[in-house]
Tab-separated table of N, CA and C in Angstrom:
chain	number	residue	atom	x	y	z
F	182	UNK	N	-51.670	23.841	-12.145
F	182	UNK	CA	-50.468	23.300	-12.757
F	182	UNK	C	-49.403	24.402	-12.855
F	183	UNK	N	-48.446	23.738	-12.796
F	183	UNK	CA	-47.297	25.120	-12.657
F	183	UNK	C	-46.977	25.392	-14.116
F	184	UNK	N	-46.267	26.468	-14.101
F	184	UNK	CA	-45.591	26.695	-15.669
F	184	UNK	C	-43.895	26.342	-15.192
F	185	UNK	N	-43.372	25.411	-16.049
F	185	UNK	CA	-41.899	24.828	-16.209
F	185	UNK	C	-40.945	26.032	-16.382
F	186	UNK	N	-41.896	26.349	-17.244
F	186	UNK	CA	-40.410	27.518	-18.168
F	186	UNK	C	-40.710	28.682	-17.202
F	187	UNK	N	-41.430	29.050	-16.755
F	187	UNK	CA	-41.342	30.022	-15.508
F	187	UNK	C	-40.221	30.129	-14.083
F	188	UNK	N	-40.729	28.435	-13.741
F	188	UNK	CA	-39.484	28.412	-13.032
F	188	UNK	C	-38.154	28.348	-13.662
F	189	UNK	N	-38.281	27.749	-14.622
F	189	UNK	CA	-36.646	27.611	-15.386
F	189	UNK	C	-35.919	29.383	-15.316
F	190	UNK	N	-37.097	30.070	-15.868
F	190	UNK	CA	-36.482	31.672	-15.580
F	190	UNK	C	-36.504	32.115	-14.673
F	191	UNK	N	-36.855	32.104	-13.443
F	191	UNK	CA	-36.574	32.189	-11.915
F	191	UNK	C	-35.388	31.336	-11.651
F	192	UNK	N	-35.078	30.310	-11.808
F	192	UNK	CA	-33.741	29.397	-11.351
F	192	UNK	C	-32.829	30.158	-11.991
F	193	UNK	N	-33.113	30.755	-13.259
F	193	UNK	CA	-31.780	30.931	-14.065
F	193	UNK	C	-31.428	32.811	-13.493
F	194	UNK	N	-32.578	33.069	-13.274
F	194	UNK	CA	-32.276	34.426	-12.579
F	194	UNK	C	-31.671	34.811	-11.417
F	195	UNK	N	-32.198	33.680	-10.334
F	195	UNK	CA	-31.411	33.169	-9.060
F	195	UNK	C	-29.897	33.187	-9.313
F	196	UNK	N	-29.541	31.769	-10.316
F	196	UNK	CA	-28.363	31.686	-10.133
F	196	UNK	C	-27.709	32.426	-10.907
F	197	UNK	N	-27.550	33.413	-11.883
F	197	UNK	CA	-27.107	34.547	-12.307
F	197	UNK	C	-26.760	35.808	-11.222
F	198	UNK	N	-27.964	35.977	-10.422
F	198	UNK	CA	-27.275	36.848	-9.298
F	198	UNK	C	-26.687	36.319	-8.250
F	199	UNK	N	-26.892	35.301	-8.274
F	199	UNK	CA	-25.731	34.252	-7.035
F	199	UNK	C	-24.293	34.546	-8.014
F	200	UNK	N	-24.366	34.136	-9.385
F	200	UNK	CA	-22.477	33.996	-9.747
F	200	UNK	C	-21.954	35.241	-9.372
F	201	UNK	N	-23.017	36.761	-10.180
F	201	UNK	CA	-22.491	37.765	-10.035
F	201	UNK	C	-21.914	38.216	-8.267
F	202	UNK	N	-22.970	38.276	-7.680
F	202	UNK	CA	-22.873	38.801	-6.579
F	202	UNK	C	-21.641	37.349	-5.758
F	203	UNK	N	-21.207	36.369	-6.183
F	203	UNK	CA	-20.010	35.838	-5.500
F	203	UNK	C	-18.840	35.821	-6.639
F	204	UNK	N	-18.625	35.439	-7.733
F	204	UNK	CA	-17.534	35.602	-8.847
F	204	UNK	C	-16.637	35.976	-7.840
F	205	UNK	N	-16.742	37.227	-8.194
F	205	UNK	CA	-14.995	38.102	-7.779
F	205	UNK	C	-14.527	37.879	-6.328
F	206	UNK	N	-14.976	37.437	-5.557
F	206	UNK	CA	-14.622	36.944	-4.308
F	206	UNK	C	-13.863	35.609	-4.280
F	207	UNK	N	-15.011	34.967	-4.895
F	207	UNK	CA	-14.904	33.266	-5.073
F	207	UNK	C	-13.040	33.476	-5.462
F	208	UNK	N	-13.324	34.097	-7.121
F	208	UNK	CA	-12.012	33.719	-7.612
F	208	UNK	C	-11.040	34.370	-7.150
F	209	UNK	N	-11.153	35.666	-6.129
F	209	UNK	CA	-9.696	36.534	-5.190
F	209	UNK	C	-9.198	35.406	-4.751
F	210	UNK	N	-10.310	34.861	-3.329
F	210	UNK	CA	-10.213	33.723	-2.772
F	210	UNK	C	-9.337	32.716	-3.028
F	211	UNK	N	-10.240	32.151	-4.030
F	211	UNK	CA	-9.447	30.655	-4.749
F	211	UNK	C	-7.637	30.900	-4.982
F	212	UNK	N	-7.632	32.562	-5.847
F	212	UNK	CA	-6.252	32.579	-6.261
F	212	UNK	C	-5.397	32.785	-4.627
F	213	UNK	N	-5.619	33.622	-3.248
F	213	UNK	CA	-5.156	33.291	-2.234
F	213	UNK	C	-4.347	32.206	-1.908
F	214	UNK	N	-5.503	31.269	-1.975
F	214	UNK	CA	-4.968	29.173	-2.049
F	214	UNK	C	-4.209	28.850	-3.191
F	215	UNK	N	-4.481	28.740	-4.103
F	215	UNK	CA	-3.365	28.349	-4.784
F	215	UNK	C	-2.829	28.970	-5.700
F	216	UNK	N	-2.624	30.749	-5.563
F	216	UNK	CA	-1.715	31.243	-6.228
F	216	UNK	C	-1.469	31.047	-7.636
F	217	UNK	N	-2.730	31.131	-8.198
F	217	UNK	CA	-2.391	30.628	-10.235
F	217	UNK	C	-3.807	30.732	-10.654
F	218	UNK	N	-3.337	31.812	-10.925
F	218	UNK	CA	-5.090	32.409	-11.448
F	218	UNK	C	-6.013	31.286	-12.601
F	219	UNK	N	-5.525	30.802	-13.581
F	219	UNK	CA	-6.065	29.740	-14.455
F	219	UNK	C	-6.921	28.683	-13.257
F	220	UNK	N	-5.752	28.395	-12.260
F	220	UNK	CA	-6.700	27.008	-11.529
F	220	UNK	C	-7.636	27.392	-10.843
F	221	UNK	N	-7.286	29.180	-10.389
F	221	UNK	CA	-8.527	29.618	-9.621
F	221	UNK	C	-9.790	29.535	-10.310
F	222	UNK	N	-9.507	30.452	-11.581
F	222	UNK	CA	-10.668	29.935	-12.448
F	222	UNK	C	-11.307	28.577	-12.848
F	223	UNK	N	-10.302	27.778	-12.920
F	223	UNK	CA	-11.119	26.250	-12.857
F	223	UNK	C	-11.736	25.905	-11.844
F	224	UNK	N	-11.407	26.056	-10.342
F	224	UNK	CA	-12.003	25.946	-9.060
F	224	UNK	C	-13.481	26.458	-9.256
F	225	UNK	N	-13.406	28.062	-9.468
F	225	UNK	CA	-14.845	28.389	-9.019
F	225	UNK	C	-15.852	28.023	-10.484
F	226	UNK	N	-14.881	28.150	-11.579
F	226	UNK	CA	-16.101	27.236	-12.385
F	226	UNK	C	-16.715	26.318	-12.261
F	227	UNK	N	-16.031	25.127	-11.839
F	227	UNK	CA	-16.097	23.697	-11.146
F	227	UNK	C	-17.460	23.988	-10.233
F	228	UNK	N	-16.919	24.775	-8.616
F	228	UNK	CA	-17.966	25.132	-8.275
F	228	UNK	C	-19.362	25.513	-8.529
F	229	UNK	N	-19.048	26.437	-9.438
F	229	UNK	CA	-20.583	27.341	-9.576
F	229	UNK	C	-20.872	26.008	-11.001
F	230	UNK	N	-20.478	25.099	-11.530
F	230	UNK	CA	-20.647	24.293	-11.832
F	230	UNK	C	-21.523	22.854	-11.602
F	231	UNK	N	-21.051	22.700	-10.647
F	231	UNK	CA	-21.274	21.580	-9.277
F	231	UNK	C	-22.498	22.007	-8.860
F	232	UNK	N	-22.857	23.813	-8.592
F	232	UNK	CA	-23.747	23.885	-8.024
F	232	UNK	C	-25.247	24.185	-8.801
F	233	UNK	N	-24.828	24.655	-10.138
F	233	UNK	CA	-25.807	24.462	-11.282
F	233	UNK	C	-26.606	23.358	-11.221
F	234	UNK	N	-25.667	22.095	-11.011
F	234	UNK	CA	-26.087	20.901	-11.319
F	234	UNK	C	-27.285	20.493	-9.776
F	235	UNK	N	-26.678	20.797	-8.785
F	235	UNK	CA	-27.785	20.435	-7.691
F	235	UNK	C	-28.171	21.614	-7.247
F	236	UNK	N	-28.873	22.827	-7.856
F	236	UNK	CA	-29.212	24.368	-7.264
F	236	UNK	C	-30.617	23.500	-6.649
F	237	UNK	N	-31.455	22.999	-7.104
F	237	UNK	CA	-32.864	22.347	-6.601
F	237	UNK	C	-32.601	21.883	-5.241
F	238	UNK	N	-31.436	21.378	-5.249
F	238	UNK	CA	-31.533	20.570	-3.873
F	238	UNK	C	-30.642	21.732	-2.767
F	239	UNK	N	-29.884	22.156	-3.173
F	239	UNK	CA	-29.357	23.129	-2.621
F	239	UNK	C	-29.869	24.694	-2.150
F	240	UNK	N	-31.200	25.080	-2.931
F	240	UNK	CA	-31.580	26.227	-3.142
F	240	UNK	C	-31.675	27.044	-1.602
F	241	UNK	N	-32.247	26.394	-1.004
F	241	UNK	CA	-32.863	26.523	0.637
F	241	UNK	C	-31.509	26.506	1.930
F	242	UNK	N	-30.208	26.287	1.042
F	242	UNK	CA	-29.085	26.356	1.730
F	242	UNK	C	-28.644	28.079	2.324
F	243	UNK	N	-27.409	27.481	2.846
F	243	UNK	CA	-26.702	29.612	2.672
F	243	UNK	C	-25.675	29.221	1.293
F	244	UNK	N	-26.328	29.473	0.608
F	244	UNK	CA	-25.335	29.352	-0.595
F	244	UNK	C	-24.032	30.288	-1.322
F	245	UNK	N	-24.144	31.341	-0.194
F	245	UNK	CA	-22.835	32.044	0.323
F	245	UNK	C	-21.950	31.207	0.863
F	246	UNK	N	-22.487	30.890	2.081
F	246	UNK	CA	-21.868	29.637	2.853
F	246	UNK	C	-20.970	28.343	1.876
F	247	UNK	N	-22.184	27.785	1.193
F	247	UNK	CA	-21.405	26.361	0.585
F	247	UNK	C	-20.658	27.239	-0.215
F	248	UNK	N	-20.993	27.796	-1.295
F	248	UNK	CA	-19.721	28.431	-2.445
F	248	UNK	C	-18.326	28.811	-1.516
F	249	UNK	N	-18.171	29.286	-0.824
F	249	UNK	CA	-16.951	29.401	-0.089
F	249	UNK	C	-16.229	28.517	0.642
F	250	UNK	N	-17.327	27.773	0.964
F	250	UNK	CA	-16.552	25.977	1.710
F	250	UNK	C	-16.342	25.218	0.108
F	251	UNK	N	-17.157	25.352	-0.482
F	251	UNK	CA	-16.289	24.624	-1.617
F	251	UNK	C	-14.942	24.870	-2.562
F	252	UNK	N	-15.169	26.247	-2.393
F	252	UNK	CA	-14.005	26.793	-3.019
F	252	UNK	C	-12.640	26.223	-2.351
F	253	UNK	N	-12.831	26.839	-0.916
F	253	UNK	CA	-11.960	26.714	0.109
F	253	UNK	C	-12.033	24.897	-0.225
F	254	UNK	N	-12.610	23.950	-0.316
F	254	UNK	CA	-12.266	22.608	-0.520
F	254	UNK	C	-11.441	22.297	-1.125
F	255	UNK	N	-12.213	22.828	-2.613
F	255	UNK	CA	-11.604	22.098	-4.480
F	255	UNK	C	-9.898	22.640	-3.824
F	256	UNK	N	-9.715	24.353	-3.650
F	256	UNK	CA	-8.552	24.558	-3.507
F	256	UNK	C	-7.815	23.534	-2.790
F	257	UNK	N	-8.027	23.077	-1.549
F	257	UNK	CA	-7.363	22.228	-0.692
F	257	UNK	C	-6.888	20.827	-1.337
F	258	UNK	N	-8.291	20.586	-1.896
F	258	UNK	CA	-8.024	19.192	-2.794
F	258	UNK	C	-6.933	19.253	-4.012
F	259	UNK	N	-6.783	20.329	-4.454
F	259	UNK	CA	-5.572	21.096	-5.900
F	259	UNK	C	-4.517	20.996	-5.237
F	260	UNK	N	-4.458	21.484	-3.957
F	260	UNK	CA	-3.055	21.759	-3.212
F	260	UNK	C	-2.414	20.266	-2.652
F	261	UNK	N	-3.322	19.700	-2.343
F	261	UNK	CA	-2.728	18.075	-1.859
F	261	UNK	C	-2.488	17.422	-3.160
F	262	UNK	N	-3.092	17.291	-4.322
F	262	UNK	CA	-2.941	16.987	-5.421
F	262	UNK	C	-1.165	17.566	-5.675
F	263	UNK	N	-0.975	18.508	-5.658
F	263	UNK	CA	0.123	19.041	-6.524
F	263	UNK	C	1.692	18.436	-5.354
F	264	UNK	N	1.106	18.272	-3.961
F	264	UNK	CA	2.093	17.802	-3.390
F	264	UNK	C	2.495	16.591	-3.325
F	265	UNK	N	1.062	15.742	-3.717
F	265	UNK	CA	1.389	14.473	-3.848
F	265	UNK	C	2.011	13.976	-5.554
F	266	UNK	N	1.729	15.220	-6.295
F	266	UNK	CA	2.324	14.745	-7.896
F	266	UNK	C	3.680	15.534	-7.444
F	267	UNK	N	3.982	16.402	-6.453
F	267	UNK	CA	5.739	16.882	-6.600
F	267	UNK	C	6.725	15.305	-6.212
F	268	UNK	N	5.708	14.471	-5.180
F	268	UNK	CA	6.560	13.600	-4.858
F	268	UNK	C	6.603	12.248	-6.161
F	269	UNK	N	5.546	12.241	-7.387
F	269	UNK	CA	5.630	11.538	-8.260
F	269	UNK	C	6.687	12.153	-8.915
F	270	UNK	N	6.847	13.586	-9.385
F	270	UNK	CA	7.707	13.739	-10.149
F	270	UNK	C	9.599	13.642	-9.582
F	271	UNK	N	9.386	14.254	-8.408
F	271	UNK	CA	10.438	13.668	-7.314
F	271	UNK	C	11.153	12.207	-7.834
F	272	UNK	N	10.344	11.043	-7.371
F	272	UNK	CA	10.864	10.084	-7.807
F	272	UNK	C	10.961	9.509	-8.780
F	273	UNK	N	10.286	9.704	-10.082
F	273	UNK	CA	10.550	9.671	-11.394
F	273	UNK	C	11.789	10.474	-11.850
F	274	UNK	N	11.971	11.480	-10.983
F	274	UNK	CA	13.621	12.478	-11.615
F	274	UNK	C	14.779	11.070	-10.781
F	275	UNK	N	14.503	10.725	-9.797
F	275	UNK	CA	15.182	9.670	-8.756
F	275	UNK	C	15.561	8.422	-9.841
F	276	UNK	N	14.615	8.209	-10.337
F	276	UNK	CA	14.824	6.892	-11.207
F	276	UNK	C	15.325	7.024	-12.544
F	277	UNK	N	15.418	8.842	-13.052
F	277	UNK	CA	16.242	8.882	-14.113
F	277	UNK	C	17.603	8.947	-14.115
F	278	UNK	N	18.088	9.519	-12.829
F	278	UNK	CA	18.760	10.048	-12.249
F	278	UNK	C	19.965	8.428	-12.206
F	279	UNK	N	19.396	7.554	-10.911
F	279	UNK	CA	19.517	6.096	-10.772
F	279	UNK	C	19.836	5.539	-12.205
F	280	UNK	N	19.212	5.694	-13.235
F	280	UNK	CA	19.453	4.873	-14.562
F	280	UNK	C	20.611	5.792	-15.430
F	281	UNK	N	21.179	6.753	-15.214
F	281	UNK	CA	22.437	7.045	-15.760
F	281	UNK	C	23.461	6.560	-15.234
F	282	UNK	N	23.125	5.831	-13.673
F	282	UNK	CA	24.152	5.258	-12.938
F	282	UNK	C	24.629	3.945	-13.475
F	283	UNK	N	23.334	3.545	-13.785
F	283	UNK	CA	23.309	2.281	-14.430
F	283	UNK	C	24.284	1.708	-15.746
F	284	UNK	N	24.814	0.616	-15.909
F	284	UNK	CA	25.585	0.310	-16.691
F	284	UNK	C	25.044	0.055	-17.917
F	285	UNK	N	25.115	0.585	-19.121
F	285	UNK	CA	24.209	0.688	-20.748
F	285	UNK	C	23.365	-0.954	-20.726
F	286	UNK	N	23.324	-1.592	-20.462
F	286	UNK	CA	22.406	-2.915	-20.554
F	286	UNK	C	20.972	-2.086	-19.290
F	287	UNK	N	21.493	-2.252	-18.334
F	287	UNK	CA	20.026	-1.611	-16.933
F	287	UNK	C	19.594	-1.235	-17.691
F	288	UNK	N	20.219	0.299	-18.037
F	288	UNK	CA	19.659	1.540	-18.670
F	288	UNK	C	18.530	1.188	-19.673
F	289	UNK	N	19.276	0.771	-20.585
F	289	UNK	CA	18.213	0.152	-21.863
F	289	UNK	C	16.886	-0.551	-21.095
F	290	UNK	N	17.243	-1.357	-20.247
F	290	UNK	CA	16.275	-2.680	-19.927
F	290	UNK	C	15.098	-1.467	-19.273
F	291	UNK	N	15.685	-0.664	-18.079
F	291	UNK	CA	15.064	0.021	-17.783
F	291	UNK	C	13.775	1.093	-18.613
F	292	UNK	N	14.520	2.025	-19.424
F	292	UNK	CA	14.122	2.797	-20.734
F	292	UNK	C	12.623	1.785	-21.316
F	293	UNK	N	13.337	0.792	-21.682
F	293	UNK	CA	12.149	-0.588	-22.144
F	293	UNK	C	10.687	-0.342	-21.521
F	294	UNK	N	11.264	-0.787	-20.153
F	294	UNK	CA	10.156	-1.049	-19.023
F	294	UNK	C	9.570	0.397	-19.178
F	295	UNK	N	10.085	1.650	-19.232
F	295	UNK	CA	9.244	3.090	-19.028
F	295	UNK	C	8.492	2.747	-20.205
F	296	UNK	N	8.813	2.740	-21.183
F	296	UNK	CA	8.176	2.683	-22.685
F	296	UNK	C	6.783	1.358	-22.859
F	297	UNK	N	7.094	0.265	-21.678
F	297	UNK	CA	5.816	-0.793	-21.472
F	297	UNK	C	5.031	0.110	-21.088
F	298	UNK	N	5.315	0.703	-19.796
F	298	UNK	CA	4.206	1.298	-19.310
F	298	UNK	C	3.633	2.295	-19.888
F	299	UNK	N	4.272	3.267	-20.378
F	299	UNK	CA	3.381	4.395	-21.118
F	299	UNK	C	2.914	4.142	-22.426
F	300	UNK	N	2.947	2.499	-22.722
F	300	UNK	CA	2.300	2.073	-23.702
F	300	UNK	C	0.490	1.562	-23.082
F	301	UNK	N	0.539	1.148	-22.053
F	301	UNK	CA	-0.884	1.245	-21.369
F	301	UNK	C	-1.451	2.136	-21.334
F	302	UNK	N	-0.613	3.963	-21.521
F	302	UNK	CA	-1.495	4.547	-20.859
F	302	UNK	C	-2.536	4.975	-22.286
F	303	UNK	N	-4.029	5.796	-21.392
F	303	UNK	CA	-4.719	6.136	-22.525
F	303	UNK	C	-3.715	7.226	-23.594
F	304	UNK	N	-4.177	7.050	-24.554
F	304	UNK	CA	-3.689	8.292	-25.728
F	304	UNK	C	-3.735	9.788	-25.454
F	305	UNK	N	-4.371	10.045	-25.012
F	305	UNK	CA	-4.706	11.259	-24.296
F	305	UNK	C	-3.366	11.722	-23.156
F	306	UNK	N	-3.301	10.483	-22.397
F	306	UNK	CA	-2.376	10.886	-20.915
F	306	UNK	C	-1.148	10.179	-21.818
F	307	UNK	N	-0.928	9.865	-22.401
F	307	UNK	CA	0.324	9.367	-23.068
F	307	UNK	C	0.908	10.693	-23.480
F	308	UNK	N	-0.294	11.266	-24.617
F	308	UNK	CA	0.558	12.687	-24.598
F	308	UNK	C	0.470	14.019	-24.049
F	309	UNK	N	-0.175	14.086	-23.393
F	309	UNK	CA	-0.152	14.748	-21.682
F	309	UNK	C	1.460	14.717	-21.705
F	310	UNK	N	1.546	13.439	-20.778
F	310	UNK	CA	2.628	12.969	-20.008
F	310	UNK	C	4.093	13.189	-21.122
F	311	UNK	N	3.953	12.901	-22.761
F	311	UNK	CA	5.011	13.223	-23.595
F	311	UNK	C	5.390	14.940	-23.113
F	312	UNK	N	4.465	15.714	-23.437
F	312	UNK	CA	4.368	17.290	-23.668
F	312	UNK	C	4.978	17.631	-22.396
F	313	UNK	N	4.233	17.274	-21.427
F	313	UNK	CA	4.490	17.992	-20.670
F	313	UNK	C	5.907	17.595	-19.827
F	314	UNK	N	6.151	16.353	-19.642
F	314	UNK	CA	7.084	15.635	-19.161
F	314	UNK	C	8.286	15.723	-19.867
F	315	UNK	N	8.374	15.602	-21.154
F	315	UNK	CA	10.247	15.337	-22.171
F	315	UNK	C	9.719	16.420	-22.877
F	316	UNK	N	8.776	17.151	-23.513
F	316	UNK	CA	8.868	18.401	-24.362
F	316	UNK	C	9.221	19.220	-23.303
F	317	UNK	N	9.062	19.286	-21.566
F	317	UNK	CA	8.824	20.738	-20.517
F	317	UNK	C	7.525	21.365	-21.359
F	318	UNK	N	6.713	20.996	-22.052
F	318	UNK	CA	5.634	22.438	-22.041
F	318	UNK	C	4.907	22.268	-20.781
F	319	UNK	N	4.193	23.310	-20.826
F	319	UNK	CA	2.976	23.792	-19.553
F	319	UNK	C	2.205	22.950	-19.410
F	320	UNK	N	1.464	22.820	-18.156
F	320	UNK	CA	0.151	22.798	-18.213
F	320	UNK	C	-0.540	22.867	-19.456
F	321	UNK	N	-1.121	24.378	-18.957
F	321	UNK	CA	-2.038	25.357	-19.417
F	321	UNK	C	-2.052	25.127	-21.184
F	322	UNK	N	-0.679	25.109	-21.760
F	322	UNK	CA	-0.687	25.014	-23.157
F	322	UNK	C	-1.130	23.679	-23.676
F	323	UNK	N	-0.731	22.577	-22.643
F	323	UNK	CA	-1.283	21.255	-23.467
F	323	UNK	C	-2.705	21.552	-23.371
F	324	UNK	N	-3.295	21.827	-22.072
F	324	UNK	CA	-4.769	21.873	-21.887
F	324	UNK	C	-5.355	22.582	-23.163
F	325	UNK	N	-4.742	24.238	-23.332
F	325	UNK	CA	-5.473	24.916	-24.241
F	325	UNK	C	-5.304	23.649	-25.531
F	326	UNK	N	-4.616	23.138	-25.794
F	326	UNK	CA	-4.040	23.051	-27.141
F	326	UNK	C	-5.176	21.594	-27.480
F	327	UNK	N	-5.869	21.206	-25.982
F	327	UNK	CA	-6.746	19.928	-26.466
F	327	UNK	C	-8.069	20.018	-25.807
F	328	UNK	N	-8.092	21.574	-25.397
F	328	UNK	CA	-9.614	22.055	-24.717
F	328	UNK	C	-9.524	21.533	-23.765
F	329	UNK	N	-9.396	21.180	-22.676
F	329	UNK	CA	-9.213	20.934	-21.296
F	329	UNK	C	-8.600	21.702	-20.468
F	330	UNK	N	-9.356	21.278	-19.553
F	330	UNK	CA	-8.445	22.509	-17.889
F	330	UNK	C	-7.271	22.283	-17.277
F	331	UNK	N	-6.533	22.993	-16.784
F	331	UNK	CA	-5.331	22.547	-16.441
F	331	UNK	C	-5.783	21.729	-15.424
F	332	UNK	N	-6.685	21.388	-14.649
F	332	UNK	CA	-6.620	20.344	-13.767
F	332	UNK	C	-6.752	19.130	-13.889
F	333	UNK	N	-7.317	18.877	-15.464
F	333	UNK	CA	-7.790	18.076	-16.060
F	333	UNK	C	-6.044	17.334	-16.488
F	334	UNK	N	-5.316	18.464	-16.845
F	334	UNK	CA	-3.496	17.751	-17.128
F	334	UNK	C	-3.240	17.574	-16.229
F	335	UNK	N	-3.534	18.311	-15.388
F	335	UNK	CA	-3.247	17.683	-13.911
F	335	UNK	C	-3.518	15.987	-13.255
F	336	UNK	N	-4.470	15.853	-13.404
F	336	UNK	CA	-5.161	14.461	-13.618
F	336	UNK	C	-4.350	13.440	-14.363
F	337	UNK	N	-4.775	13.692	-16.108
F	337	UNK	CA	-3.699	12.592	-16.278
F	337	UNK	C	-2.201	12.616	-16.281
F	338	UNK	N	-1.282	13.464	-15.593
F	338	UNK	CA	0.166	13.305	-14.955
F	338	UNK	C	-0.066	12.928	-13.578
F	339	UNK	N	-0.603	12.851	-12.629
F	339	UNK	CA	-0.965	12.302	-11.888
F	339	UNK	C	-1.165	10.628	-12.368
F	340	UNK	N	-1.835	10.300	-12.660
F	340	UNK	CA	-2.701	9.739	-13.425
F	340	UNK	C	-1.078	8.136	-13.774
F	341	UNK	N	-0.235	8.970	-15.209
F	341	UNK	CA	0.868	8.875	-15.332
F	341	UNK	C	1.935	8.345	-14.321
F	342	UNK	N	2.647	9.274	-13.481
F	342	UNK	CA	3.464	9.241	-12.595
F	342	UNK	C	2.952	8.141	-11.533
F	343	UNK	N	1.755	7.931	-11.429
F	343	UNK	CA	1.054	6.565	-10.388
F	343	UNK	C	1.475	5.334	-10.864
F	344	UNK	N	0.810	5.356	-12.120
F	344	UNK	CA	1.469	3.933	-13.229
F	344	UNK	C	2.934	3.651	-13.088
F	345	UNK	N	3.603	4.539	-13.513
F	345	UNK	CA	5.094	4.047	-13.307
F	345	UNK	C	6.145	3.944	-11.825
F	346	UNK	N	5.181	4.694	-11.007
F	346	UNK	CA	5.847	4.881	-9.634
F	346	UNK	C	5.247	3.132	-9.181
F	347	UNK	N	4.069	2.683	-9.612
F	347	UNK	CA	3.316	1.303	-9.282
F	347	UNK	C	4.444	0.361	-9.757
F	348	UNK	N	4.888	0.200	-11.432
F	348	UNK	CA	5.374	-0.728	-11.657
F	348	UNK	C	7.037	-0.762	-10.718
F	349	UNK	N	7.491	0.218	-10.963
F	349	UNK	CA	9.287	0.426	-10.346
F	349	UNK	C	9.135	0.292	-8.899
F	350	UNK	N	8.116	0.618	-7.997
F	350	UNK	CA	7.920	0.021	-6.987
F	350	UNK	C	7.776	-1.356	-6.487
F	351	UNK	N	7.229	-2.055	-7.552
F	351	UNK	CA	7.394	-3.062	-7.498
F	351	UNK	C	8.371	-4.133	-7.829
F	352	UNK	N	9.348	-3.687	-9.088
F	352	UNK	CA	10.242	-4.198	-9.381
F	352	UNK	C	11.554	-4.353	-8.487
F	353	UNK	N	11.179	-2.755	-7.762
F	353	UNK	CA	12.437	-2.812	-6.477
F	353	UNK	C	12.285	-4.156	-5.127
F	354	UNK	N	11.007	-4.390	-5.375
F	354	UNK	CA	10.864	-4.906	-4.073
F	354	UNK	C	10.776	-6.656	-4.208
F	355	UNK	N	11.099	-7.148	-5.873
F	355	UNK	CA	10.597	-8.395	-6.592
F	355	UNK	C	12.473	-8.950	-6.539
């Protein structure tokens, strides 16, 4: 019969010299791609995260190998993320922009309709989307300020900017 907790201290010894011996690479790396040391750090946590969770199934891999294709992923996946939320915030500035054009009745009606929708959203991305959106704070500060990662604000402004780009898309086209 095997002993459990034996292997548990072999796995945990494994992956202790796996973080050490990749860390500082992982996260040079990561910051390379997307240039913002916080998300780098969320990346390779994520990672060496991800890989905590399946090291059993993974063990027998080059796990040099995957940690660096994943890194190199999450980053890729952060970077399409942020281009596809420049074009949410893009056209949300478009439609504020559009509603000063508007004659004080639109405006209002309009204003209304923003205020339906960010009445759906969860509480959480409601004030996400307040803070970070009409206060200008950061990221990083809403995240710290509610324990979450900046990718995680990332998410629900994303998240946000989908909802309302959904409804005004549709209204244009009704």
């Amino acid at each position: 019969m095997r002993d459990k907790s034996n292997d548990r201290h072999t796995f945990e010894q494994e992956f202790e010299a796996l973080f050490r011996k990749n860390y500082d690479r992982l996260y040079y790396t990561a910051c390379d791609w997307v240039e913002d040391a916080e998300v780098a750090r969320d990346v390779v946590s994520d990672v060496f995260g991800e890989l905590w969770v399946h090291y059993e199934r993974l063990r027998n891999e080059n796990l040099d190998a995957y940690l660096f294709r994943s890194v190199r992923n999450r980053c890729m996946n952060h970077l399409r993320h942020k281009v596809i939320e420049g074009k949410y915030q893009d056209y949300f500035l478009a439609m504020k922009v559009e509603a000063m054009d508007e004659d004080e009745a639109e405006k209002e009606a309009r204003l209304r309709e923003i205020d339906r929708v960010m009445d759906s959203f969860t509480s959480q991305t409601r004030f996400i989307f307040e803070q970070c959106y009409f206060e200008g704070r950061k990221y990083k500060e809403v995240g710290d300020e509610l324990n979450i990662s900046v990718s995680a604000v990332h998410k629900h402004m994303n998240k946000a900017f989908a909802m309302l780009r959904a409804v005004f898309n549709k209204k244009k086209t009704d």
